[in-house]
XYZ file of C-alpha atoms in Angstrom:
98
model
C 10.311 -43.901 38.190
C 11.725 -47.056 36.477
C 10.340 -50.306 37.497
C 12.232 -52.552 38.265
C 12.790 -56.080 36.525
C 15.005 -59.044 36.916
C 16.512 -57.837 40.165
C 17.255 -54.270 38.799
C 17.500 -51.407 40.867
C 14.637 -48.718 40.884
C 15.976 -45.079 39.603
C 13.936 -42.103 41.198
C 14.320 -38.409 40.449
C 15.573 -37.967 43.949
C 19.012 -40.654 43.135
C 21.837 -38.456 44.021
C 23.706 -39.345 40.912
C 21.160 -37.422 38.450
C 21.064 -34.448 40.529
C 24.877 -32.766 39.940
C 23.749 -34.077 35.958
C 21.055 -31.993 35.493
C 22.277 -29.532 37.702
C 25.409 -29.437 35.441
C 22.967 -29.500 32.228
C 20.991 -26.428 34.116
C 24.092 -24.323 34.606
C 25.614 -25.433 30.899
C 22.305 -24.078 28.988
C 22.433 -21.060 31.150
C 26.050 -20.272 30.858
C 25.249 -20.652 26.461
C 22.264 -18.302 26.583
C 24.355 -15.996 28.790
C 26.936 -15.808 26.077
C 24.612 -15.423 23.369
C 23.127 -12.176 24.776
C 26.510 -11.108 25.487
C 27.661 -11.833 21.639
C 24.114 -9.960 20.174
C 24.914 -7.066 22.889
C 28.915 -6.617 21.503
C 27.777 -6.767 17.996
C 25.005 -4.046 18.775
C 27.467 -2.038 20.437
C 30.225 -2.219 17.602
C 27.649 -1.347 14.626
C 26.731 1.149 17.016
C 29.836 2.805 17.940
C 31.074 2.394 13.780
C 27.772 4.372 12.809
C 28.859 7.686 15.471
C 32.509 7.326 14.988
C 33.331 7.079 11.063
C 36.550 5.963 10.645
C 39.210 8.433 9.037
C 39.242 7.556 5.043
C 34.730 7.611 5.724
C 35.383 11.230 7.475
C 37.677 12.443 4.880
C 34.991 11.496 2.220
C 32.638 13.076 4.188
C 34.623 16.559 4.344
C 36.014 16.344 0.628
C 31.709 16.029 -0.418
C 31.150 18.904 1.918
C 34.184 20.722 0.303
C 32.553 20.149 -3.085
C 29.528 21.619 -2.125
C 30.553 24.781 -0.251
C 27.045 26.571 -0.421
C 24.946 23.835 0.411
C 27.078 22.974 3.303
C 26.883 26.231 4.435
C 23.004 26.723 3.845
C 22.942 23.401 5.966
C 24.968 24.966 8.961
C 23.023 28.119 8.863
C 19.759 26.533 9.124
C 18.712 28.350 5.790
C 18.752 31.586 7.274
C 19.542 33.614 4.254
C 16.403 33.945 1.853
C 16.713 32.119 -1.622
C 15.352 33.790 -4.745
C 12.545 31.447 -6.129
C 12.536 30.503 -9.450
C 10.887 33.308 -11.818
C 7.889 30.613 -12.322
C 6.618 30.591 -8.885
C 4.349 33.036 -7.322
C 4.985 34.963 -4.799
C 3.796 33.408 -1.369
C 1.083 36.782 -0.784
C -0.376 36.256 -4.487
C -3.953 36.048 -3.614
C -4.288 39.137 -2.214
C -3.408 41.525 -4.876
């Protein structure tokens, strides 16, 4: 509450003229906090969808490295399946009990 002086008026919270003001700043600082969610929620959902969805020149680089690398590609389908000879240095994996 203002006090009054020199014949002013007295301003209370309740004056109708401050109400559709801070009603107005109420609804303005919610509709900006609203659209900054919104803006972090696109941006996830664009870095999101670019990281599933490569775009054709990334998937062609993609397939050309795989190309280059036929075995490995295929050892990486298969799940390793197929045995690999170790290298002569290594023992076998039943040393210990011979």
């Amino acid at each position: 509450m203002i006090l009054a002086m020199h014949g002013a008026t007295v301003t209370t919270s309740s004056d109708p003229a401050i109400v559709p003001a801070s009603d107005a700043f109420v609804l303005s600082t919610l509709v900006c906090l609203w659209f900054l969610i919104a803006c972090f929620v696109i941006g996830a959902w664009v870095l999101w969808c670019r990281s599933t969805r490569p775009q054709p020149h990334q998937r062609l680089m993609i397939e050309m490295e795989d190309d280059a690398n036929p075995a490995d590609a295929q050892a990486s389908t298969i799940g390793g399946a197929e045995e690999k000879t170790p290298p002569p240095w290594e023992k076998p994996a039943d040393w210990w009990k011979n």
